[in-house]
Amino acid sequence: MSFTSRGGEMGALGFINPLLLWLLPLVFLPLVIHLLQRRKVEEVFFPNLELVVLVRKELRRSITLQHLLILALKMLLVAAIVLAATRPVWRHEAKGEEDGSETDHFLLLDVSASMGYRRDGRTHFERAVEALQELISRTGPGHRFSLLPFARGLLVAPNGLREERYTLQRELQQLVPTQRSSDLGLALEQLGTALDRLEPAARCEVLVLTDFTGPGWTGPRLGAALDRLRRRAEVRLIDLSDGEALHNVTVREVRSRLDHTGLTLDLDLVNTFDDEDPGPVELWLNGRQVAAASLGPGQERLSYALSEQAVPVDQGPPPALGRIAAEVRFSDQAFPADNRHAFTIVRDPFLQVLILCDPGQHEATFYLERALNPEKNFGSLLLPNIVTTEQYEPADLRDADVYFLVGLRRLDPELTSLLTAEVEAGKPLFLTLGPQVEVDAYNLGLPIFPWHILGLVERDAPLPLSDKLGPEVDRRFGFEGLHLAAVGFRRYYSVTPLVEHASEVLLSLDNGAPLLLEATLGRGKVFLFCSALDDTWSSFPIKGSFLPLWHELVKGSVDAATAEATLSRTFDDELRLPLDGDGKSPSLRALEGGRDVRMQREGETAMLGFGELPGGHYLLLGPPPEEKPINLLALNYSPGEVELHRQVLEQDTGKSALAVQSGLDFSKNREQPLWPLLLLLALFFLVAEHLLVLRLP
């Protein structure tokens, strides 16, 4: 609401709590009460009292007038109280912006991702930069400026006040929106700390340009920062969004699983389209659209499941490297205009299986090798490498993905120590027991052998498996999938766990004795097969169930161990990982362009951040050609910043009101609160009403 005085000075009436204006209809409450309480007066005629009637008519006119005045005062009293609650202010333009008075201007410009929101052909950021350039160019001498871009992770620290208009204009032209989220409260806190150390001019102004989008802005923190600044400067907040709601769809988190069965992709979304359809969501893999799904209003979960044949994987030189450049593309109506989120999915399609046996016992691995890789490296994802206990090197253990100890006579302490570290890191270990086993040596094999061998059991007739599978095996395969009904065992070791509930029985014999046990060690799994893998001890190896059982156990345990390394990271996450003792340093590179991004090293820990480089990333360990990729993710936009529900700022922090100016009118406006005057008027109406009531006969 604007007014023009005779002198031409513009004035505007504003309200800090405009929603309370909806209470103005309460003004008619006294009138409604008055009408409801009216009673019809019964008339009785007395002919001899005509003089009294005439006097009574005159008196009634006076009383009616007083009643109407009392009713009007009650209505005005309610109106004054309601208007005072809205906290109206009178804003008028102050003179002196272009005069020679010294003024220091601190310009806080939001450079977060949501400033790229495009409206009427221009982004919020472009509109803010143009308006600041106009403000700087029209000020006269004596005005100094400090340009302070702010976003999460950027330090707001004035590096000096300058009057050079050209330098300031060039700084503005070089600024671009970042991919960071925003935190206005933190920016104001940092500026307040800096002003305490500076000596600004007697007249100081803080101008904040933001779209009021970002996490963590409400509450006492922002109010305290504003109060602190207002003791030193005049603070004005410019709302670049003009109160418009910013609708958006973006990715909060991605979880992927890529194995021999195909690709499963789960997307957690931020969807601020509450009442309308945001449009289709397309999945692109290696530059080809492979799927599309419709997204409903408010829907925040989307899943894709693709078979192995539908997943285009780029194959590199041996050992083959499967890499998928993935993109999730949203419709044009979602913010921003080119709304897509790129990431990379990396998989080494082959698993290196290290089979350890005693010298001269290679025949004990015959059936296992055929089961793991029946086609001799063609069509199988498992590549077995048979090494004896005398030949293995520590490097063999580090390079392998899965371990099999086949009928070792004893567990060497050095081998046990090396395997413990690898299994705790997430690699599965399989142990089988055979005729060479020294029971006492195994019983001291903690922590990779958390069982106690009671002794060897030999039977004349083969003992079949129980038809009751363990719940984990039943979940993975189902009894029909194993076809173990005809399998019989003549020899096996009787085993019991060292600690109750320390392991789970996956397979058991018909007499209840455990045959296949599983224990957890760190992030990895340890499996114990209580018999030998040959046809002397059982008929198990020559049955068709031998291959699917070990294949699925290997794949399932490896997938579970690497689940934490799949695409589950968000944009602002920082990765901390230990460095290898051989001095190999990891680096983080973008999927497109191959640029390195920042990495810090603290002792034996590397810290990698994604904040400076949006898009798809993957981690490379070691120099080429030994680079080994690890599945990681960085999103194009911070999940915190794209929570585009506008922030509802607390209007009263207990000490001062937060006044937000909509639009880009930078003229200096003085504000004069009107609510004290309204409270005085309310008090006047109350006293006047009371006096009139006392005068009633």
XYZ file of C-alpha atoms in Angstrom, residues 459-464 487-491:
11
model
C 29.675 -93.997 8.736
C 29.238 -97.159 6.754
C 26.195 -95.856 4.894
C 25.926 -92.328 3.476
C 23.989 -89.936 5.701
C 21.584 -87.705 3.715
C 23.412 -86.211 -1.623
C 24.971 -88.482 1.025
C 27.992 -88.085 3.339
C 30.125 -90.904 4.695
C 32.634 -88.743 6.598
